[in-house]
Short mmCIF file of C-alpha atoms and ligand atoms in Angstrom, two decimals:
data_model
loop_
_atom_site.label_atom_id
_atom_site.label_comp_id
_atom_site.label_asym_id
_atom_site.label_seq_id
_atom_site.Cartn_x
_atom_site.Cartn_y
_atom_site.Cartn_z
CA MET A 129 187.32 257.20 121.75
CA LYS A 130 189.43 255.21 119.54
CA ASN A 131 189.07 252.13 121.38
CA LYS A 132 185.29 252.30 122.25
CA PHE A 133 182.69 250.32 120.09
CA ASP A 134 179.00 249.84 120.29
CA THR A 135 179.70 246.04 119.68
CA ILE A 136 182.78 243.79 119.36
CA ILE A 137 182.64 240.67 117.37
CA LEU A 138 185.08 238.02 118.65
CA GLY A 139 186.11 235.73 115.74
CA LEU A 140 185.07 236.52 112.03
CA GLY A 141 184.38 232.93 110.57
CA ALA A 142 181.04 232.25 109.32
CA MET A 143 179.00 233.67 112.14
CA GLY A 144 181.26 236.81 113.28
CA SER A 145 181.92 237.90 109.64
CA ALA A 146 177.79 237.78 108.91
CA ALA A 147 177.06 239.74 112.34
CA THR A 148 179.73 242.29 111.64
CA TYR A 149 178.15 242.99 107.97
CA GLN A 150 174.62 242.97 109.71
CA LEU A 151 175.67 245.36 112.33
CA ALA A 152 177.46 247.73 110.52
CA LYS A 153 174.66 247.88 107.79
CA ARG A 154 172.75 248.92 110.54
CA GLY A 155 174.86 251.91 111.74
CA ASN A 156 176.37 250.08 114.93
CA LYS A 157 179.71 251.10 115.74
CA VAL A 158 181.29 247.61 115.18
CA LEU A 159 184.86 246.22 115.71
CA GLY A 160 185.27 242.79 114.32
CA ILE A 161 188.56 240.76 115.54
CA ASP A 162 190.20 237.49 114.46
CA LYS A 163 193.43 236.02 115.48
CA PHE A 164 194.05 235.03 111.64
CA SER A 165 193.04 236.07 108.50
CA PRO A 166 189.72 234.86 107.61
CA PRO A 167 188.68 233.04 105.42
CA HIS A 168 191.53 230.60 106.53
CA VAL A 169 192.00 226.78 107.30
CA TYR A 170 192.12 226.55 110.72
CA GLY A 171 188.59 226.53 111.97
CA SER A 172 185.50 225.23 110.57
CA THR A 173 184.75 227.37 107.51
CA HIS A 174 186.95 226.38 104.66
CA GLY A 175 187.03 223.29 102.11
CA ASP A 176 185.09 224.91 99.08
CA THR A 177 181.50 224.26 99.69
CA ARG A 178 178.59 223.55 102.20
CA ILE A 179 175.40 221.86 101.72
CA THR A 180 172.66 224.22 101.75
CA ARG A 181 168.88 222.80 101.95
CA GLN A 182 165.38 224.60 103.28
CA ALA A 183 163.78 221.53 104.84
CA ILE A 184 165.85 220.88 107.73
CA GLY A 185 166.15 217.41 109.23
CA GLU A 186 168.09 218.67 112.24
CA GLY A 187 164.71 219.93 113.56
CA GLU A 188 161.97 222.23 111.57
CA GLN A 189 162.90 225.36 114.28
CA TYR A 190 166.26 225.89 111.77
CA THR A 191 163.99 226.29 108.17
CA PRO A 192 163.30 229.85 109.08
CA LEU A 193 167.13 230.57 109.45
CA SER A 194 167.74 228.76 106.25
CA LEU A 195 164.96 230.47 104.31
CA ARG A 196 166.18 233.78 105.19
CA SER A 197 169.86 232.96 104.61
CA TYR A 198 168.74 232.14 101.10
CA GLU A 199 167.01 235.66 100.83
CA ILE A 200 170.12 237.18 102.38
CA TRP A 201 172.56 235.45 100.46
CA ARG A 202 170.73 236.67 97.14
CA GLU A 203 170.91 239.99 98.86
CA VAL A 204 174.68 240.20 99.20
CA GLU A 205 175.29 238.51 95.95
CA LYS A 206 173.61 241.25 94.26
CA GLU A 207 175.65 244.00 96.13
CA ILE A 208 179.09 242.21 95.40
CA ASN A 209 178.38 240.97 92.09
CA LYS A 210 179.23 237.46 92.27
CA ASN A 211 177.57 233.95 93.01
CA LEU A 212 177.66 232.43 96.26
CA LEU A 213 174.81 230.23 96.45
CA VAL A 214 174.47 227.35 93.63
CA VAL A 215 170.92 225.52 93.27
CA THR A 216 172.20 222.12 92.16
CA GLY A 217 169.10 220.22 93.90
CA GLY A 218 169.63 217.94 96.77
CA LEU A 219 169.33 213.98 97.25
CA ILE A 220 168.81 212.61 100.55
CA ILE A 221 168.75 208.60 100.78
CA SER A 222 167.69 206.98 103.52
CA SER A 223 165.84 203.35 104.18
CA ASP A 224 164.27 201.57 106.97
CA ALA A 225 167.45 199.69 107.23
CA LYS A 226 169.70 202.29 107.78
CA SER A 227 171.96 202.22 110.98
CA ALA A 228 173.57 205.40 110.32
CA VAL A 229 172.09 208.70 112.37
CA ASN A 230 172.61 212.21 110.80
CA HIS A 231 173.00 214.53 113.94
CA VAL A 232 169.44 213.79 115.07
CA GLU A 233 167.34 210.49 115.35
CA LYS A 234 164.79 210.44 112.11
CA PHE A 235 166.45 212.88 110.27
CA PHE A 236 164.80 211.64 107.16
CA GLU A 237 161.58 211.92 108.84
CA LYS A 238 161.99 215.27 109.92
CA THR A 239 163.39 216.92 106.82
CA LEU A 240 160.32 215.36 105.14
CA SER A 241 157.59 217.07 107.80
CA ALA A 242 159.54 220.49 107.68
CA ALA A 243 159.11 220.07 103.73
CA LYS A 244 155.42 219.55 104.16
CA LYS A 245 155.00 222.26 106.76
CA TYR A 246 156.91 224.74 104.92
CA ASP A 247 155.56 224.14 101.40
CA ILE A 248 159.18 223.17 100.06
CA LYS A 249 159.30 221.83 96.37
CA HIS A 250 160.57 217.98 96.72
CA ASP A 251 159.72 214.74 95.47
CA ILE A 252 159.95 211.36 97.01
CA LEU A 253 161.88 208.77 94.69
CA ASP A 254 162.12 205.09 95.11
CA ALA A 255 165.43 202.98 94.33
CA PRO A 256 164.34 202.87 90.50
CA GLU A 257 163.61 206.53 90.01
CA ILE A 258 166.89 207.32 91.99
CA ARG A 259 168.78 205.19 89.59
CA LYS A 260 166.65 206.82 86.69
CA ARG A 261 167.66 210.33 87.40
CA PHE A 262 170.93 209.89 89.30
CA SER A 263 172.72 206.76 88.17
CA GLN A 264 176.00 207.64 89.69
CA PHE A 265 174.60 206.45 93.14
CA ASN A 266 174.80 202.63 93.67
CA VAL A 267 171.33 202.37 95.81
CA LYS A 268 170.10 199.15 97.46
CA ASN A 269 166.43 198.12 96.43
CA ASP A 270 165.13 199.15 99.81
CA GLU A 271 166.63 202.48 99.66
CA VAL A 272 164.40 205.84 99.17
CA GLY A 273 165.29 209.37 98.38
CA TYR A 274 164.09 212.77 98.98
CA TYR A 275 165.20 215.03 96.48
CA GLU A 276 164.92 218.97 97.21
CA TYR A 277 164.73 221.09 94.19
CA ASN A 278 166.28 224.47 96.08
CA ALA A 279 168.99 222.50 97.95
CA GLY A 280 172.41 223.24 96.82
CA PHE A 281 175.79 224.61 97.95
CA LEU A 282 177.38 227.68 99.35
CA ARG A 283 181.16 228.72 98.95
CA PRO A 284 182.39 229.44 102.62
CA GLU A 285 185.54 231.14 102.02
CA GLU A 286 183.66 233.69 99.17
CA CYS A 287 180.77 234.35 101.97
CA VAL A 288 183.23 235.20 104.56
CA ASN A 289 185.12 237.32 102.21
CA ALA A 290 181.74 239.13 100.92
CA ASN A 291 180.51 239.66 104.62
CA LEU A 292 183.75 241.21 105.79
CA PHE A 293 184.03 243.33 102.49
CA LEU A 294 180.30 244.81 103.13
CA ALA A 295 181.29 245.06 106.66
CA GLU A 296 184.08 247.05 106.14
CA LYS A 297 181.76 249.09 103.33
CA TYR A 298 179.03 250.05 106.07
CA GLY A 299 181.72 251.19 108.42
CA ALA A 300 183.08 248.47 110.58
CA GLU A 301 186.42 248.07 111.67
CA ILE A 302 188.01 244.94 110.90
CA TYR A 303 191.23 243.70 112.96
CA LYS A 304 192.69 240.64 111.58
CA ASN A 305 195.65 238.75 113.09
CA GLU A 306 194.85 240.12 116.36
CA LYS A 307 194.04 237.34 119.33
CA VAL A 308 191.65 238.35 121.81
CA GLU A 309 193.20 237.08 125.06
CA SER A 310 190.32 237.80 127.72
CA PHE A 311 187.18 239.71 128.11
CA THR A 312 185.23 240.67 131.17
CA GLU A 313 181.70 242.36 131.63
CA GLU A 314 181.34 245.00 134.56
CA ASN A 315 178.03 247.08 134.89
CA GLY A 316 177.17 246.93 131.39
CA THR A 317 180.51 247.16 129.85
CA VAL A 318 182.63 244.89 127.81
CA LYS A 319 186.50 244.83 128.03
CA VAL A 320 188.38 242.86 125.60
CA LYS A 321 191.92 242.34 125.97
CA THR A 322 193.82 241.31 122.89
CA ASP A 323 197.46 241.09 122.22
CA LYS A 324 198.15 244.22 120.88
CA SER A 325 195.30 246.40 122.62
CA GLU A 326 192.29 246.69 124.87
CA TYR A 327 188.81 247.67 123.85
CA ILE A 328 185.61 248.56 125.20
CA ALA A 329 182.00 247.96 123.96
CA GLU A 330 178.54 247.77 125.13
CA LYS A 331 178.07 244.29 123.62
CA LEU A 332 180.41 241.45 122.71
CA ILE A 333 179.53 238.75 120.57
CA VAL A 334 181.66 235.24 120.80
CA SER A 335 181.67 233.64 117.47
CA ALA A 336 184.80 231.94 118.05
CA GLY A 337 184.03 228.61 116.67
CA PRO A 338 186.14 225.70 117.81
CA TRP A 339 188.05 228.12 120.17
CA LEU A 340 185.19 229.07 122.10
CA PRO A 341 185.62 226.22 125.06
CA GLU A 342 189.15 227.90 125.56
CA LEU A 343 187.10 231.26 125.88
CA ILE A 344 184.43 230.84 128.10
CA ASP A 345 183.80 229.50 131.75
CA LYS A 346 184.74 226.04 132.08
CA GLU A 347 181.11 225.10 133.33
CA TYR A 348 179.94 225.85 129.81
CA ALA A 349 182.96 224.90 127.91
CA ASP A 350 182.09 221.60 128.70
CA LEU A 351 178.91 221.56 126.59
CA PHE A 352 181.18 221.99 123.41
CA SER A 353 183.08 218.95 122.23
CA ILE A 354 185.75 219.58 119.29
CA ARG A 355 185.85 216.82 116.66
CA ARG A 356 188.44 216.70 113.43
CA GLN A 357 186.63 215.92 110.35
CA VAL A 358 188.01 215.19 107.01
CA MET A 359 186.99 216.44 103.45
CA TYR A 360 188.33 214.38 100.22
CA TRP A 361 187.86 214.90 96.79
CA PHE A 362 188.21 211.79 94.54
CA ASP A 363 188.76 211.56 90.84
CA THR A 364 185.98 210.19 88.29
CA LYS A 365 186.32 207.15 85.83
CA GLY A 366 184.77 208.68 83.29
CA SER A 367 184.24 212.22 82.36
CA ILE A 368 183.59 214.70 85.29
CA GLU A 369 180.34 216.06 83.45
CA GLN A 370 178.57 212.81 85.01
CA PHE A 371 179.28 214.50 88.44
CA SER A 372 178.63 217.97 87.54
CA SER A 373 175.57 219.79 88.28
CA PRO A 374 172.84 219.79 87.21
CA ARG A 375 173.51 215.80 86.36
CA PHE A 376 174.98 215.17 90.17
CA PRO A 377 173.45 216.94 92.91
CA VAL A 378 174.33 217.48 96.52
CA PHE A 379 173.64 214.73 98.67
CA ILE A 380 173.24 213.09 102.21
CA TRP A 381 173.27 209.23 102.69
CA GLU A 382 172.07 207.55 105.81
CA LEU A 383 174.06 204.29 105.31
CA GLN A 384 172.92 200.63 106.05
CA GLY A 385 175.47 199.09 108.20
CA ASP A 386 177.43 201.94 109.23
CA ASN A 387 177.06 204.48 112.03
CA GLN A 388 178.19 207.01 110.14
CA GLY A 389 176.66 208.48 106.98
CA ILE A 390 178.33 210.10 104.05
CA TYR A 391 177.60 213.57 102.00
CA GLY A 392 178.92 215.04 98.77
CA PHE A 393 179.18 217.96 96.16
CA PRO A 394 179.05 218.16 92.42
CA ALA A 395 182.63 218.88 91.05
CA VAL A 396 183.24 222.30 91.16
CA ASP A 397 186.83 222.63 90.24
CA GLY A 398 186.80 221.67 86.47
CA PRO A 399 187.91 218.11 84.75
CA ARG A 400 190.65 217.43 87.76
CA GLY A 401 188.95 219.19 90.40
CA GLY A 402 187.71 215.72 91.53
CA VAL A 403 184.33 215.29 93.62
CA LYS A 404 184.18 216.17 97.02
CA ILE A 405 182.74 213.25 99.54
CA ALA A 406 182.98 213.45 103.33
CA SER A 407 181.72 210.98 106.30
CA GLU A 408 181.82 212.45 109.90
CA GLN A 409 183.45 211.33 113.09
CA PHE A 410 182.21 211.74 116.58
CA LYS A 411 184.38 209.03 118.44
CA ALA A 412 187.52 211.34 118.98
CA THR A 413 187.57 214.69 120.61
CA THR A 414 190.47 217.47 120.15
CA THR A 415 191.37 220.80 120.10
CA PRO A 416 192.10 223.41 117.38
CA GLU A 417 195.71 223.53 119.14
CA THR A 418 196.55 219.87 119.22
CA VAL A 419 194.51 218.46 116.31
CA ASN A 420 196.36 216.69 113.81
CA ARG A 421 195.47 218.39 110.29
CA GLU A 422 197.53 216.23 108.21
CA VAL A 423 195.57 213.58 106.40
CA TYR A 424 197.08 210.00 105.99
CA THR A 425 197.31 208.11 103.17
CA GLN A 426 195.82 205.25 105.57
CA GLU A 427 192.81 207.50 106.33
CA ILE A 428 192.42 207.98 102.37
CA ARG A 429 192.35 204.38 101.60
CA GLU A 430 189.96 203.79 104.42
CA MET A 431 187.51 206.20 103.03
CA TYR A 432 187.59 204.81 99.51
CA GLN A 433 187.27 201.66 100.65
CA THR A 434 184.24 201.73 103.09
CA TYR A 435 182.59 205.19 102.27
CA VAL A 436 183.25 205.58 98.44
CA LYS A 437 183.81 202.37 96.32
CA PRO A 438 180.65 200.71 97.26
CA TYR A 439 178.53 203.75 96.78
CA PHE A 440 180.02 205.34 93.67
CA PRO A 441 181.35 203.12 91.00
CA GLY A 442 182.11 206.10 89.20
CA LEU A 443 184.85 207.19 91.49
CA THR A 444 188.50 206.22 91.36
CA GLU A 445 190.75 205.70 94.35
CA THR A 446 192.76 208.73 93.27
CA CYS A 447 192.18 211.25 96.00
CA ILE A 448 192.95 214.91 94.53
CA LYS A 449 192.89 216.59 97.94
CA ALA A 450 192.07 215.93 101.42
CA VAL A 451 191.77 218.47 104.11
CA SER A 452 190.87 218.59 107.72
CA CYS A 453 188.37 220.83 109.53
CA LEU A 454 186.79 221.05 112.86
CA TYR A 455 183.09 220.66 114.16
CA THR A 456 181.99 222.16 117.77
CA VAL A 457 179.24 219.74 118.89
CA THR A 458 177.06 220.38 121.53
CA PRO A 459 175.12 217.19 123.37
CA ASP A 460 171.89 217.45 121.20
CA PHE A 461 173.68 218.82 118.16
CA GLY A 462 171.75 221.91 118.22
CA PHE A 463 173.12 225.51 118.20
CA ILE A 464 173.81 228.06 121.11
CA ILE A 465 172.65 231.43 120.16
CA ASP A 466 172.39 233.24 123.43
CA LYS A 467 173.20 235.70 125.92
CA HIS A 468 176.07 234.50 128.37
CA PRO A 469 173.84 233.11 131.31
CA LYS A 470 175.86 235.70 133.83
CA HIS A 471 177.03 238.34 131.60
CA TYR A 472 173.83 239.40 129.78
CA SER A 473 176.02 242.00 127.43
CA ILE A 474 178.06 238.91 126.18
CA ILE A 475 176.22 236.96 123.76
CA ILE A 476 177.44 233.20 122.78
CA ALA A 477 177.11 232.12 119.15
CA SER A 478 178.27 228.76 118.33
CA PRO A 479 175.72 227.42 115.74
CA CYS A 480 177.88 224.49 114.35
CA SER A 481 177.66 220.81 115.23
CA GLY A 482 178.24 220.26 111.58
CA HIS A 483 175.14 222.03 110.19
CA GLY A 484 175.70 225.65 110.74
CA PHE A 485 176.99 227.34 107.65
CA LYS A 486 173.63 227.16 105.49
CA HIS A 487 171.93 229.35 108.40
CA SER A 488 175.20 231.61 108.89
CA ALA A 489 173.58 234.90 106.68
CA ALA A 490 170.24 234.71 109.10
CA ILE A 491 172.41 233.74 112.21
CA GLY A 492 174.30 237.11 111.19
CA GLU A 493 170.85 239.10 111.11
CA VAL A 494 169.74 237.32 114.24
CA LEU A 495 172.89 238.35 116.43
CA ALA A 496 172.63 242.25 115.02
CA GLN A 497 168.99 241.98 116.17
CA LEU A 498 169.75 240.97 119.63
CA VAL A 499 172.31 243.41 119.86
CA VAL A 500 170.36 246.61 118.37
CA ASP A 501 166.59 245.48 119.13
CA GLY A 502 167.07 243.08 122.46
CA LYS A 503 165.05 240.41 120.03
CA SER A 504 165.26 238.76 116.86
CA LYS A 505 162.65 238.36 114.30
CA ILE A 506 163.30 234.39 114.16
CA ASN A 507 162.31 232.60 116.90
CA ILE A 508 165.66 231.08 118.95
CA ASP A 509 163.99 229.69 121.67
CA ASN A 510 165.30 226.61 120.79
CA PHE A 511 169.36 227.75 121.10
CA THR A 512 169.58 228.49 125.03
CA ILE A 513 172.35 227.35 126.70
CA SER A 514 170.25 226.52 129.52
CA ARG A 515 168.35 223.43 127.79
CA LEU A 516 171.95 221.88 127.89
CA ILE A 517 172.58 222.47 131.57
CA LYS A 518 171.63 220.01 134.52
CA VAL A 519 170.33 221.38 137.64
C1 LIG B 616 184.03 219.34 107.54
C2 LIG B 616 183.03 220.06 107.73
C3 LIG B 616 181.86 220.04 106.61
C4 LIG B 616 180.36 221.00 106.84
N1 LIG B 616 179.67 220.82 106.43
C5 LIG B 616 178.45 221.60 106.26
C6 LIG B 616 177.67 221.57 105.33
O1 LIG B 616 177.61 220.95 104.36
N2 LIG B 616 176.58 222.42 105.65
C7 LIG B 616 176.30 223.27 106.72
O2 LIG B 616 175.31 224.09 106.91
N3 LIG B 616 177.27 223.44 107.43
C8 LIG B 616 178.54 222.85 107.26
N4 LIG B 616 179.32 222.47 108.34
C9 LIG B 616 179.35 223.89 109.74
C10 LIG B 616 179.85 224.87 109.39
O3 LIG B 616 180.79 224.96 108.52
C11 LIG B 616 179.87 225.44 110.66
O4 LIG B 616 178.85 225.63 111.54
C12 LIG B 616 180.74 227.04 110.51
O5 LIG B 616 181.56 227.14 109.53
C13 LIG B 616 181.06 227.66 111.87
O6 LIG B 616 181.30 228.65 111.85
P1 LIG B 616 181.86 229.75 113.16
O7 LIG B 616 181.91 231.39 112.71
O8 LIG B 616 181.22 229.17 114.08
O9 LIG B 616 183.30 229.01 113.29
P2 LIG B 616 184.88 229.39 112.43
O10 LIG B 616 184.51 229.84 111.13
O11 LIG B 616 185.46 228.54 112.91
O12 LIG B 616 185.40 230.91 113.01
C14 LIG B 616 185.78 231.04 114.32
C15 LIG B 616 186.72 232.22 114.13
O13 LIG B 616 187.07 232.57 115.42
C16 LIG B 616 188.29 233.19 115.40
N5 LIG B 616 188.89 233.29 116.83
C17 LIG B 616 188.98 232.18 117.82
N6 LIG B 616 189.53 232.36 118.80
C18 LIG B 616 189.86 233.82 118.78
C19 LIG B 616 190.48 234.49 119.47
N7 LIG B 616 190.95 234.30 120.97
N8 LIG B 616 190.89 235.72 119.04
C20 LIG B 616 190.38 236.43 118.03
N9 LIG B 616 189.81 235.72 116.78
C21 LIG B 616 189.43 234.03 117.51
C22 LIG B 616 189.26 232.30 114.66
O14 LIG B 616 190.39 232.88 113.82
C23 LIG B 616 187.80 232.08 113.45
O15 LIG B 616 188.27 232.67 112.34
C24 LIG B 616 180.70 222.03 108.18
C25 LIG B 616 181.72 221.74 108.96
C26 LIG B 616 182.74 221.43 108.68
C27 LIG B 616 184.16 221.45 109.71
#
């Protein structure tokens, strides 16, 4: 039957495209549907770069996903003959006096503990050593650095393109610009209704990013809050070389005197491409429909004064580009990768909370294993929905 599939994937961003590729590679008859034409700028997977690191401070349960993702990205790169993951080294700066919280308490300590547990190559740097190796950072005397040799960045749009290209190569059907309006499950069969047609499948993976709350039952929808974030690209005073890899690493900085930290990347777009730096905000919530996607001059000014000027004397107030993007955040900043509590043929995949991309290749594999084998090789017990539901 033309409209009958083994698996339907709702949403082809970072997670859905990776799952579609992994399922197609396993010979699963898979249909991926997206309401836009991914990669696109309306969800969570745009903005040129995403940090990847291996010792994961959000919790050491994430490190196996990251390590496996490195392996998968390298396999994908070979298949498409294109570089997706660039190792630049990664610097995490923190201090006893820090007030910023990076997703979870004790992020720096947890990073170090994961590095030790998984034998991830790193150095601990005091402030003079940070200044010596990375003079671009205006660190305080009491700040310390964790430097991870294999950290770097991924190209999110290119990764989605690669996943979808390979998914189609292995036989997946990809329907773009088609919106899923509803889905139901009855006796182990899932029915998916779109604005163009209806489909049935044995399994459905809902990987709708920030649109997830509008697609699932209210009692679960409330577990996710959508947060507008802004990424900024600032120009350099001198040559771009000082902010290019290998002289400049990806970084996360747990600031003193501020609730939020900053993170950033080496320049990737030549002399006039700027250096991408961002902070995070968790005060206001929004939705993909109502979010203000424009970035105002006032926001850019504030970003420069508060988060750029004091920390990077080599950057200027000239903002080359500023783009908004959406986080889908859970109350504990952890992922959801789990069967729907009432409909076991439906799997919900919401690995965001601002740190999901680096794991997306392995999450695609985990989702494929859940569909095909009923369980994943990597332990996902920490990513249940039930952990967030108060009884
Ligand atoms: C500013 C920013 C910075 C980040 N930095 C990092 C980082 O440095 N490192 C890191 O690891 N992670 C980072 N993340 C997190 C990471 O980018 C996300 O975890 C990841 O992109 C989430 O992907 P997703 O597939 O869940 O969602 P999305 O990519 O948004 O995909 C969801 C898809 O579902 C589709 N869809 C929705 N509803 C429907 C429907 N009804 N019918 C059909 N299709 C539908 C959408 O069109 C979309 O394509 C960052 C996120 C942001 C926003």
